[in-house]
Coordinates of C-alpha atoms and ligand atoms in Angstrom, one line a residue:
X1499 CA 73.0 -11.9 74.4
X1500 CA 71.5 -9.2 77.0
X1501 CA 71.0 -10.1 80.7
X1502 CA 67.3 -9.6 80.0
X1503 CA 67.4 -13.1 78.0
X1504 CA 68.7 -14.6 81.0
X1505 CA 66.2 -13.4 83.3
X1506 CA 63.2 -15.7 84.6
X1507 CA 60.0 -15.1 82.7
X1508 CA 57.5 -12.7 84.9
X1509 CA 54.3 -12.8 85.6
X1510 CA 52.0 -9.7 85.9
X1511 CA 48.9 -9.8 86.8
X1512 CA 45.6 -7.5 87.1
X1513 CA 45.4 -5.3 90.7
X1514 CA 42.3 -4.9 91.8
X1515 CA 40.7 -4.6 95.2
X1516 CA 44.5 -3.9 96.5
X1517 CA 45.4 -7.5 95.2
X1518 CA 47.1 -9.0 92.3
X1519 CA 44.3 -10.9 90.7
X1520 CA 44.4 -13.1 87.6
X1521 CA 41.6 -12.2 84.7
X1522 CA 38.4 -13.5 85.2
X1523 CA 38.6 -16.8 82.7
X1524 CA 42.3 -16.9 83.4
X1525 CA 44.1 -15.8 79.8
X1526 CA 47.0 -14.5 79.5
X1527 CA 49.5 -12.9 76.4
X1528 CA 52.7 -12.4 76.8
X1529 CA 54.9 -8.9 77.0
X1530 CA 58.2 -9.0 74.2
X1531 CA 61.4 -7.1 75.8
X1532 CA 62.4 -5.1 72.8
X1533 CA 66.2 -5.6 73.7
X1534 CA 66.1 -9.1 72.8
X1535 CA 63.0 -9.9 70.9
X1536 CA 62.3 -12.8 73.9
X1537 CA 59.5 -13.6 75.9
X1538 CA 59.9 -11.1 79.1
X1539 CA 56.5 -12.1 81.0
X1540 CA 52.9 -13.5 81.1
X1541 CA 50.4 -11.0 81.4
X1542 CA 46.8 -11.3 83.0
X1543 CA 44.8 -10.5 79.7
X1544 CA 41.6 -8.2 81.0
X1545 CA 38.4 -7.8 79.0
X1546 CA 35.3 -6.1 79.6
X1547 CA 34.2 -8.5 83.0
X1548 CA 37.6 -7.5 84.8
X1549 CA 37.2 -3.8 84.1
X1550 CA 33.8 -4.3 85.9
X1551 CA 35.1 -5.8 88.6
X1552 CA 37.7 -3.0 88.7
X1553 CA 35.4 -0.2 88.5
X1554 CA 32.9 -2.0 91.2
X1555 CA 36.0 -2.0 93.0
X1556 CA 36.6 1.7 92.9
X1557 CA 33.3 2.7 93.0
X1558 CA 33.2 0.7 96.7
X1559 CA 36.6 2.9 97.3
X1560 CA 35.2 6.0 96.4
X1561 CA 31.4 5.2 98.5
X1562 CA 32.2 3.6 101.4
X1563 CA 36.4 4.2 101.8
X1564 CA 38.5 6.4 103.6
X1565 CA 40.0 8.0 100.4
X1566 CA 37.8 11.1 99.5
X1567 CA 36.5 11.5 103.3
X1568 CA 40.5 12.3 104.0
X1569 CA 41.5 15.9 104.4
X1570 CA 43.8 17.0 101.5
X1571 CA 46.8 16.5 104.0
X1572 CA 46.4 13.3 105.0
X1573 CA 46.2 12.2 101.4
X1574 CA 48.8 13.9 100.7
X1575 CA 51.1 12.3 103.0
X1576 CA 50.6 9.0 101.8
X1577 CA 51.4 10.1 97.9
X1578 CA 54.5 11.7 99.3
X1579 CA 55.1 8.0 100.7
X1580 CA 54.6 6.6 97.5
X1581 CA 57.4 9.1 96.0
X1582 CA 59.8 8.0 98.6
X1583 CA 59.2 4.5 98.1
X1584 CA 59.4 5.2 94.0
X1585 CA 63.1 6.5 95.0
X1586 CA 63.9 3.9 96.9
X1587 CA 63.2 1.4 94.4
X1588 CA 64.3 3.2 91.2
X1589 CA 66.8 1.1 90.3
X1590 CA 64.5 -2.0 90.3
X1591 CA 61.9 0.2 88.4
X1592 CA 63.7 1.6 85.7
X1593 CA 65.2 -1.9 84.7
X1594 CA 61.8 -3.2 84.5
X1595 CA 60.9 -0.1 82.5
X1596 CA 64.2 -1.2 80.0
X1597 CA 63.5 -4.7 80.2
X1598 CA 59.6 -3.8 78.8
X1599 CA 60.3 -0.7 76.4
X1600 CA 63.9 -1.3 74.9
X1601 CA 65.1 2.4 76.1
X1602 CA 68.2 3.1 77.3
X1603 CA 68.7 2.4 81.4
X1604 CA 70.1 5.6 81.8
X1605 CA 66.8 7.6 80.1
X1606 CA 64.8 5.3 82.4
X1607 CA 66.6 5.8 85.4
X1608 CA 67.6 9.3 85.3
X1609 CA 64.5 10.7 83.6
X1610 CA 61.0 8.3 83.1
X1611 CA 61.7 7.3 86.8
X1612 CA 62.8 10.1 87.9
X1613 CA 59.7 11.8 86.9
X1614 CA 57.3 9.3 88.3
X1615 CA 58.9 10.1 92.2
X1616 CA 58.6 13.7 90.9
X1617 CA 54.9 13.5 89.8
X1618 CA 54.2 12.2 94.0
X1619 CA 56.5 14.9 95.4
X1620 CA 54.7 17.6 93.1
X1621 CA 50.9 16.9 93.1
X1622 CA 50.6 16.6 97.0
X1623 CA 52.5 19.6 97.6
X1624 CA 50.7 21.7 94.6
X1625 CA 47.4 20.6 95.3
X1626 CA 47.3 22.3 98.8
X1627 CA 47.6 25.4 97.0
X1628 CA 44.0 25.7 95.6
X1629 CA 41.5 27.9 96.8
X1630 CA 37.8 27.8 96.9
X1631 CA 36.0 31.1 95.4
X1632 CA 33.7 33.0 96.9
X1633 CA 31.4 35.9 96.2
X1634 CA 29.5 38.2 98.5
X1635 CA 27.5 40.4 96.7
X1636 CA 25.8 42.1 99.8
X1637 CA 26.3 41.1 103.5
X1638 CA 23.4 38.8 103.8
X1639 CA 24.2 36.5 100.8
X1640 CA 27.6 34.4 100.1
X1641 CA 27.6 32.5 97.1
X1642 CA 30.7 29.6 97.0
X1643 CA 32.3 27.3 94.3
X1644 CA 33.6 23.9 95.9
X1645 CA 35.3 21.4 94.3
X1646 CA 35.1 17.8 94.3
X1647 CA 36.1 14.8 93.1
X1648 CA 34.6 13.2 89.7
X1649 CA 34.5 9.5 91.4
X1650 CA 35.4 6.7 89.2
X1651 CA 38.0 7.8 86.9
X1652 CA 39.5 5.9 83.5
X1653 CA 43.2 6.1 82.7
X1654 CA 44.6 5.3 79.4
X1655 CA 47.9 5.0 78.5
X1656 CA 50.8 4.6 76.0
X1657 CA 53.6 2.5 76.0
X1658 CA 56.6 4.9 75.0
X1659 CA 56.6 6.5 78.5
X1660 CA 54.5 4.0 80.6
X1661 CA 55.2 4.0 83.7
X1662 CA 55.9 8.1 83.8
X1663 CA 52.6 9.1 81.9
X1664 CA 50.7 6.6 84.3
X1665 CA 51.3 8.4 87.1
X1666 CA 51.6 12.1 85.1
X1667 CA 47.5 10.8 85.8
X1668 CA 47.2 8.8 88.7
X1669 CA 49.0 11.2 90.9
X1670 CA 46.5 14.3 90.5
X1671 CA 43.6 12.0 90.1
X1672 CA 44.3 10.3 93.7
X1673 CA 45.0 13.8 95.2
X1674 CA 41.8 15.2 94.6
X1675 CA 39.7 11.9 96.1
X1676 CA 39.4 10.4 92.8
X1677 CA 39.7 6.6 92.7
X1678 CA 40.8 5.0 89.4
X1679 CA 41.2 2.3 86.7
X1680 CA 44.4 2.5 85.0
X1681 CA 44.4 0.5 81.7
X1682 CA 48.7 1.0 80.7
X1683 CA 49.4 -0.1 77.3
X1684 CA 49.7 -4.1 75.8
X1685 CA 52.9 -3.5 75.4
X1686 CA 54.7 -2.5 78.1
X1687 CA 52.3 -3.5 81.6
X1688 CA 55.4 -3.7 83.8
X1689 CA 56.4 -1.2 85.9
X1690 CA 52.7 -0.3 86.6
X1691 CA 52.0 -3.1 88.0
X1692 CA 55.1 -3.0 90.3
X1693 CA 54.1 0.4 91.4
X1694 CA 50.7 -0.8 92.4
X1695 CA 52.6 -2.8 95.2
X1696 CA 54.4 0.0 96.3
X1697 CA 51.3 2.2 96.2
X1698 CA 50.0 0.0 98.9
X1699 CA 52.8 -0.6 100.7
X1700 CA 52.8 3.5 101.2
X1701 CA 49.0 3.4 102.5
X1702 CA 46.9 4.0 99.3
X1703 CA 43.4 2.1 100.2
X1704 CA 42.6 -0.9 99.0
X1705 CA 40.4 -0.2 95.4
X1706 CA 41.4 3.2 94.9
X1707 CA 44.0 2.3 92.8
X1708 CA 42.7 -0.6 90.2
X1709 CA 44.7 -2.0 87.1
X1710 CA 43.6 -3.8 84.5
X1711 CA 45.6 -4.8 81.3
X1712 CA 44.5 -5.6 78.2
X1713 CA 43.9 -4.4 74.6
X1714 CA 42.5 -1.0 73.1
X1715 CA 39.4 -1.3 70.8
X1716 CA 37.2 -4.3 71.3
X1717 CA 39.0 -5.1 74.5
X1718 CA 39.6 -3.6 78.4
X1719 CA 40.0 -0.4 76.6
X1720 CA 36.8 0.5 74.9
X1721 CA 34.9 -1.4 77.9
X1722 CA 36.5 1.4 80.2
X1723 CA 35.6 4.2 78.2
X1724 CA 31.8 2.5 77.7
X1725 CA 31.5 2.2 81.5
X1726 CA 28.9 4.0 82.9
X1727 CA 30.0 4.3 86.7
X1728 CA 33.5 5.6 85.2
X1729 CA 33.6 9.5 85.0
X1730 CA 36.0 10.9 83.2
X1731 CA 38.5 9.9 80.6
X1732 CA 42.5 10.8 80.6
X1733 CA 44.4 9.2 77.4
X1734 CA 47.4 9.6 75.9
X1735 CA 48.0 7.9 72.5
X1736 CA 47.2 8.2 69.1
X1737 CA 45.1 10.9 67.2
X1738 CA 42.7 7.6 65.6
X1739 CA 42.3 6.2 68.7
X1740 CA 41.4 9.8 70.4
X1741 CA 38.4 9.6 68.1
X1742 CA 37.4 6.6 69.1
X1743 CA 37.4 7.0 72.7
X1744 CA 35.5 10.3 72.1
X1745 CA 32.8 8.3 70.3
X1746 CA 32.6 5.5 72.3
X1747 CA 32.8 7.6 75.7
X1748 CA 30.1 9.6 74.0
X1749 CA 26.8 7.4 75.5
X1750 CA 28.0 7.9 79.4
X1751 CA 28.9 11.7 78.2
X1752 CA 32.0 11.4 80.0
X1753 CA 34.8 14.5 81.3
X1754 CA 37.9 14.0 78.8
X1755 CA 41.5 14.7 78.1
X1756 CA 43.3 13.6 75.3
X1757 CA 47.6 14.0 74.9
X1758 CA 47.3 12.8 71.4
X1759 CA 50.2 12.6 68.4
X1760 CA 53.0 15.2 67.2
X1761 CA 55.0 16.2 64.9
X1762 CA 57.2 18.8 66.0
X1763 CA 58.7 21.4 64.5
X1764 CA 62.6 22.1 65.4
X1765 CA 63.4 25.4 63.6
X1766 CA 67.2 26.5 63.3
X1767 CA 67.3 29.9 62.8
X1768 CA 71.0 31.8 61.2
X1769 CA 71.8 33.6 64.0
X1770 CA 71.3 30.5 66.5
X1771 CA 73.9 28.9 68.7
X1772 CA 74.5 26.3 67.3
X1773 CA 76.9 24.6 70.0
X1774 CA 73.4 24.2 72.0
X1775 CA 71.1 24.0 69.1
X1776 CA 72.7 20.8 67.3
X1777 CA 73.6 18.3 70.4
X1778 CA 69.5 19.1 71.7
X1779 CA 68.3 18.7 67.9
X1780 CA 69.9 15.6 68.4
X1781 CA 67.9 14.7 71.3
X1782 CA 65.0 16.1 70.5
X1783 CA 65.0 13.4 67.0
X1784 CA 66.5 10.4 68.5
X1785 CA 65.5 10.3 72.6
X1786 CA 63.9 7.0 73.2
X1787 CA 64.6 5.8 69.6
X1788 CA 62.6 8.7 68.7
X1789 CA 59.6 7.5 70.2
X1790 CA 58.6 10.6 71.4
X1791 CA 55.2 12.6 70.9
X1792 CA 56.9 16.0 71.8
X1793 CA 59.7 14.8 69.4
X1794 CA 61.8 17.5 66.9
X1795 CA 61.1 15.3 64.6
X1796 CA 60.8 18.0 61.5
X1797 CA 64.0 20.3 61.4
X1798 CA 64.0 23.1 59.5
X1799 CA 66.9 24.9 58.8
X1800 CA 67.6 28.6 57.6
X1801 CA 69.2 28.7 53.9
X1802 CA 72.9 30.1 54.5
X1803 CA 73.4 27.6 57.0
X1804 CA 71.6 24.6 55.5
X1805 CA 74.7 22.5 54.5
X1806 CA 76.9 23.0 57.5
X1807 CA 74.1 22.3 59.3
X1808 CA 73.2 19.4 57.7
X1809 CA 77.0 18.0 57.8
X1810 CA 77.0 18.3 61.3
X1811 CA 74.0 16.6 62.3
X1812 CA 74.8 14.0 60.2
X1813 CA 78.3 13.8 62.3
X1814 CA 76.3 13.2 65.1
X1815 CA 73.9 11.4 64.5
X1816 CA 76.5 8.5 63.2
X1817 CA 78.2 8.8 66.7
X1818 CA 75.1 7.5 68.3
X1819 CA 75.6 4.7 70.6
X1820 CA 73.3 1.9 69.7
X1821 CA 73.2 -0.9 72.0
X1822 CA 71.7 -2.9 74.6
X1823 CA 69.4 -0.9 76.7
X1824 CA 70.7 -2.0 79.9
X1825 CA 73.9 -0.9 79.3
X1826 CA 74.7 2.6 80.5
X1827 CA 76.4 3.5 78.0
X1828 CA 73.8 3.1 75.5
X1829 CA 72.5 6.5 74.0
X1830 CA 70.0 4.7 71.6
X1831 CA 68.2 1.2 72.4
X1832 CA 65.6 -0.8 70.3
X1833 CA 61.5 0.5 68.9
X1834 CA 59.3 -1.4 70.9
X1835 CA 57.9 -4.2 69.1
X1836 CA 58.7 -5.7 65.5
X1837 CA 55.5 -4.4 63.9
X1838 CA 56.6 -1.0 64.7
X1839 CA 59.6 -1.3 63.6
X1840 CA 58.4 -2.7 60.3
X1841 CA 55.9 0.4 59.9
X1842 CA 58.8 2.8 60.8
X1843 CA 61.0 0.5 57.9
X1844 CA 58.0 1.4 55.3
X1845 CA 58.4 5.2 56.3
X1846 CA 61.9 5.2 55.7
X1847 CA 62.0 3.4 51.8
X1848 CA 59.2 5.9 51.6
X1849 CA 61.9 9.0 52.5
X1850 CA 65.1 6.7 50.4
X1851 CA 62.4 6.7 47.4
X1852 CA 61.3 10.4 47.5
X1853 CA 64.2 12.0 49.1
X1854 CA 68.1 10.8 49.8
X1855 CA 68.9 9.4 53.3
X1856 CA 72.0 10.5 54.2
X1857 CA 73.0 8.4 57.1
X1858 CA 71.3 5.3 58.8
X1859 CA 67.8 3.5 58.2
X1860 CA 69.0 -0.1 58.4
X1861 CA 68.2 -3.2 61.0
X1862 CA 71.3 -3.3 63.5
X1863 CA 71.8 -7.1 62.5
X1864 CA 74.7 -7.6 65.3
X1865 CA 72.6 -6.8 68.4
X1866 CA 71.1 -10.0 68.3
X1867 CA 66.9 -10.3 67.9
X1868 CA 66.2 -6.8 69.6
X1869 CA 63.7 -4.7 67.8
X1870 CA 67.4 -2.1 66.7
X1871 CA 67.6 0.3 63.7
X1872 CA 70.3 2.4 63.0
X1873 CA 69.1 6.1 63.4
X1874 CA 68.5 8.1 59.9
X1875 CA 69.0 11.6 58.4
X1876 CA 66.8 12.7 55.4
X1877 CA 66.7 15.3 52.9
X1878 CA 65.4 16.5 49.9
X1879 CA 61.8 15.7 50.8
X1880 CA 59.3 18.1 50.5
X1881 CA 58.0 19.9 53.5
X1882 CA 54.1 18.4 52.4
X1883 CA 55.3 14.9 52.0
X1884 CA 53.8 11.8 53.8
X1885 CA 56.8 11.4 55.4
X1886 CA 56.8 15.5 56.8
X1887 CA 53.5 15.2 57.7
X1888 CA 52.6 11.6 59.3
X1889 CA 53.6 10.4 62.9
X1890 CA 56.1 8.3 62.4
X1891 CA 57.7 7.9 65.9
X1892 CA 60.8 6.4 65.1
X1893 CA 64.9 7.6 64.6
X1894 CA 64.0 9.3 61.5
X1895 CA 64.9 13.0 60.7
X1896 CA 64.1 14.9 57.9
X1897 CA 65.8 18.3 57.5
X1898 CA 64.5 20.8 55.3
X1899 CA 65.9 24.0 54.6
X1900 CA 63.7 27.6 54.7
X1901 CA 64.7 31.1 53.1
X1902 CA 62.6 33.1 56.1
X1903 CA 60.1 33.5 58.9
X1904 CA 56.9 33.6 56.8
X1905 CA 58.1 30.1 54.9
X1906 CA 58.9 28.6 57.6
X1907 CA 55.9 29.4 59.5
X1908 CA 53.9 27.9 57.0
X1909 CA 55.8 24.8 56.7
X1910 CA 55.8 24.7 60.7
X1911 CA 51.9 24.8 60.8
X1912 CA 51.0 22.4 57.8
X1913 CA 50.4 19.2 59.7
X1914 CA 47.9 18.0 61.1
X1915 CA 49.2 18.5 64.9
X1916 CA 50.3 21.0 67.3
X1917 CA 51.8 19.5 70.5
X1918 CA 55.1 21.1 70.6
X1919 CA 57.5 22.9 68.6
X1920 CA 61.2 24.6 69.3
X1921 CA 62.9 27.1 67.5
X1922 CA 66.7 28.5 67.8
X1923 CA 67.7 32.4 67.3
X1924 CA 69.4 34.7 69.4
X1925 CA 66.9 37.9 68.5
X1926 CA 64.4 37.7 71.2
X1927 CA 61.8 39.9 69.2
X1928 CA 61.7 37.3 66.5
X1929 CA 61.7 34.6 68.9
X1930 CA 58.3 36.2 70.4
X1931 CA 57.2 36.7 66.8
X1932 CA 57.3 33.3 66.2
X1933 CA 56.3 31.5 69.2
X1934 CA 53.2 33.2 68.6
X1935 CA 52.5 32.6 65.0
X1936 CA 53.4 28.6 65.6
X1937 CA 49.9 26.7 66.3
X1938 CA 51.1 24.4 69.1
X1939 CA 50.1 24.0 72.6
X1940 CA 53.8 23.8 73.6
X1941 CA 56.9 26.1 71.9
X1942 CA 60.4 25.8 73.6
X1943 CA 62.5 29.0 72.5
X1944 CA 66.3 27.8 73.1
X1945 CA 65.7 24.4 74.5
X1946 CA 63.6 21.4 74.4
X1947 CA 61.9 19.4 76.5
X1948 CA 61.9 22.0 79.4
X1949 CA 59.5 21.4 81.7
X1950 CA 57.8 22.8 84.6
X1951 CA 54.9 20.8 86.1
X1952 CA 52.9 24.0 86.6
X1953 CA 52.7 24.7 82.9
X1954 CA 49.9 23.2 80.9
X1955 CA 50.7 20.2 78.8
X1956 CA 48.7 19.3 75.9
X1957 CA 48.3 20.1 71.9
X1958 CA 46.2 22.2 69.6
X1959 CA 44.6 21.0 66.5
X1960 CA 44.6 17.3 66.1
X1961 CA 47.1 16.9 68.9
X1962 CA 44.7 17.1 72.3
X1963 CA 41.9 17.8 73.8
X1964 CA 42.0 19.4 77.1
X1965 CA 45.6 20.5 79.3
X1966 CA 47.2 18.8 81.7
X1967 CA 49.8 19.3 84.4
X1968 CA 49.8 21.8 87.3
X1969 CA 45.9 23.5 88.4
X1970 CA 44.7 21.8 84.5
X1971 CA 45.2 18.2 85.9
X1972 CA 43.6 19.0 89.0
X1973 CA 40.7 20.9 87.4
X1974 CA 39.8 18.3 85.4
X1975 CA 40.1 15.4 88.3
X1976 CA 37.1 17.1 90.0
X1977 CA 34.3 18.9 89.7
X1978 CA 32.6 22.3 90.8
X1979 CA 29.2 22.7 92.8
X1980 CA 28.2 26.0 93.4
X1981 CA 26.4 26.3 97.3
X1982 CA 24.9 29.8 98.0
X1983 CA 24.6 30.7 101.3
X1984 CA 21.6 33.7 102.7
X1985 CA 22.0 34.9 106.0
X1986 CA 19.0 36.7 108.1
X1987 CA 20.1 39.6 110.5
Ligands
ADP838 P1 50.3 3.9 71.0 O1 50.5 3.4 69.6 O2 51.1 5.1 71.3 O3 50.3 2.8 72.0 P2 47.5 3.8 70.9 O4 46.6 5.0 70.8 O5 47.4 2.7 70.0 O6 48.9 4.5 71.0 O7 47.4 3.2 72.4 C1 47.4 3.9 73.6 C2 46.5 3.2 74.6 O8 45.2 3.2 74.1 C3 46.9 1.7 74.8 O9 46.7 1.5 76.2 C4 45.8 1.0 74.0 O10 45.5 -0.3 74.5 C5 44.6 1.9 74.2 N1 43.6 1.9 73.1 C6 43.8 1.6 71.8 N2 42.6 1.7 71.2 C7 41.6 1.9 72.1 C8 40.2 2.0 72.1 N3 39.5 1.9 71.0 N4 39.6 2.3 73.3 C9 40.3 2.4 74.4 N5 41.6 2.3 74.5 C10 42.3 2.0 73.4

């Protein structure tokens, strides 16, 4: 038994107005902790009439507040409150974030929390950094591009990364004047709602930051991405569900960004090094139980080194330490809920039936009625394969071995995605030569994961829509308005 079953039950509520409000006709559902499979809290179930009464209560925010009327500065102070106050409650946060997504503490603490304080140090500080343009095409006539903010703006978000992707958006958003509804995913509506509190308590006005939880399609979800004071649209989730916010976001013609589904290519070249190559291929499969969309979660490996490859990931990947997520020790906690773990179970009798799985793939039994599964190793499967080519977002790894650059290439670039991709060689000109030819919006030469906030984050192909991160996020949290000035002499 985890501590987490001994814990009181929670309750979270919607935050709205700068208060912790129950939904309108007071239902509720109830967020699992993955470690345990127990009840972890109520949660205020949103639908349609609280997302109107958030987004009436950001639109008054945005009209009649302090928040875009603020110079740049003084907003920026208070977000660089809000990172101090994330710090100095990270330890509370990133158990809440364990308690809710069954990840490791130590991946919540030293990296999704981590990250949240980093997202409030870095958008303040960055933002001051734009420029307004200006042309002046003879001395009597200026012509200037402004920006502004959009207003309302809808936030959508996933539950593998909640509380960090969250404010990945609210942080720019807020910046740049925006005010905002955040609608974080039915799973996991913890840690948001704790740093709504905190937000406050560092100065953000009252209605500029709104939460509402609730369900995807039929429920808060779709109403915020119907609603016609709300502006813009920043999701990340699923490819399907992409779509469907694009369709249903179509009548108000909304501004959107999509951070949709992977599935990575991690390509081990001959000549690699392997001593850094096999420990992050490890990583890049199995981080967050594999939950991951910028997951290695193909790895293809070059011919004359496919079997000691092979032997050594599979070394590895049995050394895993599976356990209870609070324990910070553990390298690998539990999938989220018990459906998901059930559709990543049909994924792997799908790899045992086409192809041979050499390690893992079974329900960890012993860790009580957590959502645990011991993490797998595949091969034998072919590169075009459902089980190559679908999301699967789980500790599954199929390795498939490559003769040279062109065939791997083409296996590389055969899904349907292209968020990220990593490769391993020590010949820089055929590093370059294929971080080019690879169609996806992120390619980590040497590494993974590496990331600098300036770079723009997002996939090609059926993977995104849209970049954020760095002068992308703040470009596409406002808007431009030309004003031309003429002068007389
Ligand atoms: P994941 O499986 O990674 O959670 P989803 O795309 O299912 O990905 O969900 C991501 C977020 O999108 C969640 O907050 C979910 O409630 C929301 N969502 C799902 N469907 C819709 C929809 N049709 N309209 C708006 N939001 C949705």
């Amino acid at each position: 038994m985890t501590t987490a079953t001994k814990a009181k039950t929670i309750e979270i509520d919607n935050f709205i107005g700068g208060k912790a409000v129950k939904s309108k006709d007071g239902k509720t559902f109830q967020t699992i902790s993955p470690g345990t499979g127990e009840v972890l809290g109520t949660v205020s179930y949103g639908t349609a009439d609280d997302i109107n009464l958030a987004v009436d209560a950001a639109k008054e925010a945005f009209e009649n507040g302090p928040w875009p009327k603020m110079s740049m500065q003084d907003r920026a102070n208070i977000l660089l409150k809000v990172a101090a106050l994330v710090e100095k409650n990270a330890d509370e946060l990133a158990r809440a974030e364990t308690l809710d997504t069954g990840k490791p503490i130590t991946e919540s603490r030293t990296g999704d929390i981590a990250r949240v304080a980093s997202n409030f140090q870095f958008y303040p500080n960055f933002a001051q950094s734009l420029a307004d343009e200006s042309w002046t095409p003879n001395p009597q006539e200026r012509h200037t591009a402004i920006r502004e903010p959009l207003g309302v703006c809808g936030l959508i978000t996933p539950w593998n990364l909640p509380l960090y992707l969250a404010t990945w958006k609210i942080a720019p958003c807020l910046i740049m004047g925006n005010a905002c509804v955040l609608k974080p995913a039915e799973w996991t509506p913890y840690t948001a709602f704790l740093f709504a509190k905190l937000a406050k308590e560092a100065g953000v006005p009252d209605g500029v930051l709104n939460i509402v939880n609730g369900f995807g399609a039929g429920g808060a979800g779709e109403a915020l991405t119907k609603h016609p004071d709300v502006k813009s649209i920043s999701f990340t989730g699923e490819t399907g569900t992409g779509r469907a916010i694009m369709a249903s976001a179509a009548g108000t013609l909304k501004k959107l960004s999509f951070e949709l589904g992977g599935k990575g290519a991690n390509i081990i070249f001959e000549d690699a090094n392997l001593d850094e190559a096999l420990p992050t291929s490890v990583r890049a499969a199995y981080r967050n139980q594999g939950q991951v969309c910028l997951a290695g979660s193909r790895l293809f490996v070059q011919e004359s080194i496919y079997p000691k490859v092979v032997k050594a990931m599979v070394e590895r990947v049995k050394n895993l330490k599976v356990g209870d997520p609070l324990d910070p020790k553990t390298e690998m906690g539990a999938l989220i809920s018990k459906e998901h773990m059930e559709k990543v179970q049909t994924y792997i009798e799908l790899g045992r039936k086409d192809g041979k799985c050499l390690t893992g793939g079974d329900p960890i039994k012993e860790l009580g009625g957590g959502f645990f599964l011991s993490p797998s190793v595949f091969e034998g499967l072919a590169y075009d394969s459902k089980f190559c080519q679908e999301e699967i977002f789980g500790p599954v790894l199929p390795i498939i071995p490559f003769k040279d650059e062109e065939e791997v290439i083409k296996m590389a670039n055969s899904t349907p995605y292209g968020l990220s991709a990593s490769l391993w060689s020590q010949d820089v000109n055929r590093c370059n030569r294929v971080a080019r030819k690879l169609k996806s919006g992120m390619v980590w030469v040497n590494c993974w994961f590496a990331r600098d906030l300036r770079t723009p984050f997002g996939g090609q192909k059926s993977s995104g829509l849209g970049r954020e991160g760095g002068r992308y996020s703040l470009e596409f949290f406002s808007d431009w308005k030309a004003v031309s000035y003429k002068y007389s002499d």
